[in-house]
Amino acid sequence: MALLEPGSLLRDTYEVERFIGEGAFAEVYRVKHRFLGRQALKIFKQSEMSIEDTHDMLGEAILLSRIGHPNIVRVFDANVLETQRSQHGYFTMEHVPGGSLRKFWQSHGEALVPVATSLDLIKQVCRGLTVAHSEKPPIIHRDIKPDNILVGYEADGLRARVSDFGLAKSVNPLTLLATTAGTVSFKPPEAFLDKKGDSCASDVWAIGATLYMLLTDHLPASPAADMTLNARKPIVLPSRTNPDADSGLDRIVTKALNKNPALRYRDARELLEALEQWRPVYETSQIRRKILSSEPSKLAIDGVDARDSGRGRQLIKSAEELARSGRLTEAADTMEEAFNKSPEIRDKYSERVRLWRRGMSM
Ligand SMILES: Nc1ncnc2c1ncn2[C@@H]1O[C@H](COP(=O)(O)OP(=O)(O)O)[C@@H](O)[C@H]1O
Ligand SMILES: [Mg+2]
């Protein structure tokens, strides 16, 4: 729909740099705040949203921003904007140049994301959600999925941040279901049965489904067929697809994905504890890799190939130029874009991005 135009100035404060992406109910833009630099601005598609509606929708996200946690996206500002056609609610938040976990995962192409990396990221997600689940009453995310986990390189390494807390709550469930089939796959079975079935254990299921996708390049359940509590089709264990997963990890994933919420980990903290106790045992052989299918299964899930090594090379070049002229933050942001285009360069350049983020060039 493109609600905002690149180059335009909003409320005398934000310069729109470019469109980043969109979901079922909002568009996201990279903007430059007059004084504070780069931020991400999310504008709701729904028209005639009042400032009260906007604040209501953002209540939990703002509350969590106030608590402040490295694994939760920080919200800076919320207000309404007049566009040519109508009035829209918007908010601004940290801009995470690497983008979503879905992009990060896609950028690995036909290779699986290394298990240690997947575990590191999912544990960080659990840490962020633990803060939310520990509130009284607990704050439930309701829409955990790879698109709502943002991933970027910080000075101290890869960082995952959970975004869009509670936003799904006030959105018409039909709008949400109307999005891609992939999105539905991250909804726990009870979401299809009972509107009031939301609990911390629902978030646990969604984290489990996200971990399952990272480990196997498959979704744990096909949305239509497997979504009722009665359907008892067991999941294909991650260790069958991924040689670096083992029975211990199988048990954790299976428990997180139990169809019955009462039999799952109760909240993110319990899941985190289990994940922290897991130690990899490398006893399986590479021959078992991708037993389930030999096709590039990321394509089977997403239908798009984000890779573009020509564009990747261009981006590396501009990143290096930016670094040479001392613009290290922009250099790092640009290199992270390059990672999403050419998976093979991630290993080679990620250390450099970390240095740039620490303010060091080489
Ligand atoms: N703070 C941010 N920094 C960078 N990219 C973002 C940010 N927030 C969202 N995005 C990107 O914009 C896309 C659209 O976001 P969103 O409207 O929340 O839809 P969805 O989560 O359903 O994909 C995300 O998938 C992500 O790639
Ligand atoms: Mg989102």
XYZ file of C-alpha atoms and ligand atoms in Angstrom:
390
model
C 0.000 0.000 0.000
C 3.001 2.308 0.766
C 1.625 4.758 3.296
C 4.821 6.785 3.466
C 7.102 8.169 0.818
C 10.885 7.967 1.038
C 12.389 11.417 1.481
C 9.360 12.875 3.252
C 9.602 14.497 6.675
C 7.124 13.443 9.378
C 6.100 15.707 12.242
C 9.245 17.762 11.583
C 11.180 14.958 13.236
C 11.491 11.819 11.148
C 12.929 11.626 7.670
C 11.644 8.536 5.859
C 14.641 6.681 4.407
C 13.040 3.567 2.999
C 10.375 0.906 3.258
C 11.634 -2.162 5.167
C 8.739 -4.568 5.178
C 5.117 -5.144 6.032
C 2.977 -7.547 7.978
C -0.752 -8.149 8.199
C -1.598 -4.852 9.848
C 1.341 -2.495 9.537
C 4.162 -1.225 7.367
C 7.691 -0.698 8.647
C 10.072 2.029 7.475
C 13.633 2.965 8.253
C 13.637 6.591 9.362
C 16.156 9.108 10.622
C 15.239 10.994 13.757
C 16.434 14.602 13.657
C 18.585 14.205 16.730
C 18.683 10.530 17.574
C 19.679 8.893 14.304
C 18.269 5.803 12.717
C 15.057 4.246 14.010
C 12.373 1.946 12.666
C 8.874 3.395 12.308
C 5.869 1.157 12.223
C 2.636 2.596 10.876
C -0.697 0.791 11.206
C -2.656 0.237 8.020
C -5.989 0.732 9.749
C -7.221 4.235 9.066
C -8.768 6.707 11.470
C -6.867 5.338 14.430
C -6.948 7.781 17.315
C -4.019 8.453 19.587
C -5.876 6.599 22.366
C -6.290 3.523 20.137
C -2.599 3.664 19.348
C -1.584 3.921 22.986
C -3.971 1.113 23.982
C -2.482 -1.122 21.364
C 1.038 -0.335 22.495
C 0.449 -0.472 26.230
C 2.396 -3.665 26.849
C 5.195 -2.831 24.443
C 5.697 0.514 26.166
C 5.603 -1.051 29.611
C 8.272 -3.557 28.611
C 10.385 -0.826 27.049
C 10.300 0.944 30.356
C 11.595 -2.148 32.134
C 14.251 -2.343 29.433
C 15.896 -5.618 28.426
C 18.571 -6.362 25.819
C 16.332 -9.006 24.227
C 13.234 -6.828 23.893
C 12.900 -4.181 21.214
C 12.763 -0.735 22.745
C 9.891 1.551 21.772
C 10.690 5.266 21.680
C 7.620 7.188 20.592
C 3.975 6.639 19.687
C 1.577 9.032 18.050
C -0.709 9.545 15.053
C 0.159 10.838 11.621
C -1.933 12.519 8.981
C -1.257 11.023 5.582
C -2.897 12.350 2.425
C -5.811 9.990 2.832
C -6.290 9.407 6.500
C -4.990 9.319 10.051
C -2.784 6.417 11.140
C -1.269 5.338 14.423
C 2.476 4.776 14.426
C 5.352 4.099 16.786
C 9.094 4.177 16.540
C 11.534 1.646 17.907
C 15.145 0.556 17.693
C 16.154 -0.135 14.140
C 17.723 -3.581 13.869
C 19.708 -3.557 10.628
C 19.943 -7.326 10.236
C 16.152 -7.571 10.170
C 14.063 -10.534 11.199
C 15.037 -14.040 12.258
C 13.174 -15.202 9.152
C 15.645 -13.289 6.973
C 18.565 -14.582 9.015
C 17.317 -18.150 8.561
C 16.606 -17.668 4.835
C 20.075 -16.280 4.279
C 21.568 -19.660 5.197
C 20.229 -21.022 1.933
C 20.305 -24.785 1.688
C 22.444 -25.167 4.802
C 20.821 -25.491 8.202
C 21.526 -22.736 10.716
C 24.234 -24.173 13.033
C 22.596 -25.681 16.128
C 24.744 -23.634 18.499
C 23.581 -20.422 16.791
C 19.914 -21.460 16.858
C 20.149 -22.336 20.531
C 21.924 -19.087 21.350
C 19.216 -17.038 19.621
C 16.292 -18.985 21.072
C 17.730 -18.730 24.588
C 17.928 -14.968 24.129
C 14.287 -14.946 23.025
C 13.430 -16.901 26.184
C 15.310 -14.359 28.313
C 13.326 -11.492 26.821
C 10.038 -13.351 27.219
C 10.907 -14.358 30.782
C 10.789 -10.691 31.754
C 7.333 -10.384 30.168
C 6.016 -13.643 31.627
C 7.216 -12.596 35.112
C 5.023 -9.487 35.160
C 1.909 -9.644 37.307
C -0.310 -10.405 35.499
C 2.012 -11.999 32.930
C 2.440 -10.206 29.622
C 1.841 -12.688 26.843
C 3.273 -11.943 23.443
C 0.632 -13.856 21.412
C 2.448 -13.626 18.101
C 5.908 -15.109 18.485
C 7.219 -16.073 15.042
C 10.475 -15.605 13.123
C 9.242 -12.249 11.741
C 8.831 -10.833 15.214
C 12.309 -11.743 16.371
C 14.914 -9.277 15.152
C 18.525 -10.290 14.836
C 21.643 -8.183 14.521
C 25.338 -8.104 15.335
C 26.287 -6.095 18.390
C 29.767 -5.377 19.712
C 29.426 -8.514 21.861
C 28.013 -10.823 19.199
C 24.702 -11.876 17.706
C 21.695 -10.424 19.524
C 18.044 -11.423 19.275
C 15.280 -9.001 20.219
C 11.591 -9.784 20.537
C 9.297 -7.201 18.966
C 5.571 -6.483 18.717
C 4.547 -7.386 22.258
C 0.817 -7.715 22.702
C 0.006 -6.107 19.362
C -1.829 -9.197 18.183
C -4.257 -8.887 21.082
C -6.237 -5.991 19.698
C -6.154 -7.119 16.102
C -9.035 -8.914 14.511
C -8.021 -12.607 14.563
C -9.244 -12.922 10.976
C -6.749 -10.296 9.859
C -4.032 -12.333 11.480
C -5.194 -15.604 9.969
C -5.370 -13.953 6.567
C -1.594 -13.616 6.514
C 0.712 -16.247 5.090
C 0.289 -19.906 5.921
C 3.717 -19.741 7.537
C 2.400 -17.382 10.158
C -0.449 -19.680 11.110
C 2.086 -22.410 11.744
C 3.412 -20.511 14.724
C 0.034 -20.347 16.437
C -0.479 -22.941 19.168
C -3.315 -25.467 18.707
C -5.452 -23.861 21.421
C -5.520 -20.593 19.438
C -7.852 -22.358 17.023
C -10.163 -23.666 19.713
C -10.689 -21.088 22.345
C -10.288 -17.360 22.104
C -9.427 -17.017 25.770
C -6.895 -19.809 25.636
C -3.901 -17.457 25.670
C -1.295 -18.228 28.288
C 2.444 -18.148 28.770
C 2.371 -21.746 27.528
C 0.976 -20.477 24.205
C 4.121 -18.400 23.765
C 6.144 -21.500 24.699
C 4.547 -23.401 21.798
C 5.404 -20.591 19.395
C 9.031 -20.465 20.588
C 9.131 -24.253 20.172
C 7.820 -23.967 16.603
C 10.414 -21.297 15.809
C 13.201 -23.479 17.219
C 11.835 -26.441 15.264
C 12.033 -24.471 12.025
C 15.597 -23.380 12.739
C 16.664 -26.939 13.519
C 14.938 -28.724 10.636
C 13.948 -26.262 7.881
C 10.420 -27.615 8.291
C 7.361 -26.453 10.182
C 6.219 -28.650 13.067
C 2.608 -28.919 11.915
C 0.659 -28.232 8.796
C -1.826 -25.554 9.782
C -5.052 -27.130 8.641
C -4.528 -30.776 9.462
C -2.756 -30.910 12.789
C -4.189 -28.077 14.739
C -6.701 -29.744 17.004
C -5.941 -31.149 20.404
C -7.340 -34.513 19.322
C -5.075 -34.972 16.351
C -2.242 -36.994 17.760
C 0.171 -37.079 14.905
C 3.594 -36.871 16.551
C 6.132 -34.439 15.138
C 9.104 -35.714 13.178
C 11.892 -35.433 15.746
C 14.535 -32.766 14.995
C 17.345 -35.324 15.340
C 15.958 -37.162 12.312
C 16.670 -34.136 10.144
C 19.557 -32.458 11.894
C 22.637 -34.540 12.790
C 23.623 -32.045 15.469
C 20.352 -32.422 17.344
C 20.034 -35.357 19.753
C 17.424 -37.063 21.875
C 17.838 -34.486 24.626
C 16.940 -31.680 22.262
C 14.140 -33.818 20.794
C 12.625 -34.101 24.259
C 12.770 -30.361 24.891
C 11.231 -29.486 21.519
C 8.538 -32.150 21.876
C 7.560 -30.883 25.306
C 7.430 -27.264 24.120
C 5.199 -28.366 21.226
C 2.853 -30.544 23.254
C -0.690 -30.065 21.963
C -1.899 -29.812 25.525
C -0.752 -26.494 27.056
C -0.790 -28.005 30.557
C 1.914 -30.503 29.545
C 4.324 -27.895 28.119
C 6.920 -25.812 29.908
C 4.814 -23.376 31.857
C 6.569 -20.258 30.620
C 9.687 -18.964 28.905
C 11.739 -19.323 32.075
C 11.079 -23.075 32.340
C 11.922 -23.573 28.680
C 15.085 -21.511 29.121
C 16.175 -23.658 32.063
C 15.767 -26.815 30.000
C 17.682 -25.321 27.066
C 20.476 -24.169 29.330
C 20.949 -27.661 30.653
C 21.170 -29.199 27.203
C 24.675 -30.087 26.075
C 25.272 -31.224 22.513
C 26.483 -34.771 21.990
C 28.025 -35.121 18.568
C 27.518 -38.768 17.834
C 25.330 -38.778 14.745
C 26.754 -38.728 11.279
C 26.401 -36.245 8.470
C 24.784 -38.917 6.326
C 21.557 -38.379 8.216
C 21.481 -34.756 7.212
C 18.185 -33.770 5.641
C 16.726 -37.241 5.485
C 13.272 -35.743 5.151
C 13.844 -34.213 1.774
C 16.621 -33.227 -0.535
C 14.841 -30.177 -1.919
C 15.833 -26.774 -0.593
C 13.109 -26.781 2.006
C 13.427 -23.135 3.046
C 11.929 -22.425 -0.354
C 9.141 -24.886 0.372
C 8.164 -22.851 3.414
C 8.657 -19.335 2.136
C 8.414 -19.562 -1.622
C 10.973 -16.791 -2.017
C 14.696 -16.876 -2.370
C 16.145 -13.794 -0.734
C 19.638 -14.609 -1.911
C 21.279 -12.377 -4.485
C 25.049 -12.625 -4.472
C 25.515 -9.819 -7.018
C 23.677 -7.416 -4.732
C 25.609 -8.926 -1.816
C 28.951 -8.046 -3.420
C 27.767 -4.495 -4.097
C 26.753 -4.079 -0.488
C 30.110 -5.377 0.782
C 31.840 -2.794 -1.365
C 29.754 0.090 -0.089
C 30.200 -1.152 3.487
C 33.962 -1.113 3.071
C 33.852 2.378 1.570
C 31.741 3.630 4.466
C 34.218 2.100 6.915
C 37.141 3.750 5.156
C 35.501 7.139 5.547
C 34.963 6.449 9.249
C 31.196 5.874 9.112
C 31.421 2.632 11.046
C 27.802 2.258 12.179
C 26.511 2.692 8.652
C 29.218 0.327 7.428
C 28.052 -2.328 9.883
C 24.376 -1.821 8.970
C 25.197 -2.197 5.284
C 27.269 -5.320 5.857
C 24.352 -6.905 7.724
C 22.185 -6.273 4.683
C 24.845 -8.015 2.624
C 24.674 -11.070 4.934
C 21.019 -11.465 4.035
C 21.870 -11.552 0.352
C 24.881 -13.874 0.391
C 24.943 -16.453 3.167
C 28.494 -17.524 2.431
C 30.007 -14.208 3.538
C 28.489 -14.200 7.023
C 31.304 -16.196 8.624
C 34.000 -14.257 6.886
C 32.784 -10.788 7.813
C 30.836 -11.088 11.062
C 33.941 -10.418 13.188
C 34.533 -7.224 11.212
C 30.964 -6.080 11.871
C 31.492 -6.665 15.591
C 34.649 -4.526 15.492
C 32.850 -1.770 13.610
C 30.109 -1.824 16.197
C 32.774 -1.341 18.864
C 34.020 1.687 16.932
C 37.145 0.010 15.619
C 38.169 -0.192 11.997
C 41.063 -2.183 10.677
N 12.740 -2.599 14.391
C 12.938 -3.144 13.175
N 14.147 -3.082 12.577
C 14.342 -3.641 11.364
N 13.416 -4.338 10.675
C 12.183 -4.459 11.215
C 11.870 -3.882 12.482
N 10.583 -4.172 12.766
C 10.116 -4.901 11.748
N 11.053 -5.082 10.792
C 10.891 -5.815 9.525
O 9.646 -5.463 8.962
C 8.849 -6.626 8.698
C 7.395 -6.299 8.895
O 7.130 -6.146 10.266
P 5.697 -6.322 10.873
O 4.821 -5.244 10.368
O 5.846 -6.454 12.349
O 5.119 -7.635 10.254
P 5.400 -9.164 10.572
O 6.004 -9.236 11.941
O 4.046 -9.800 10.528
O 6.329 -9.620 9.500
C 9.403 -7.670 9.665
O 9.193 -8.981 9.224
C 10.884 -7.312 9.734
O 11.578 -7.939 8.659
Mg 6.053 -7.960 13.488
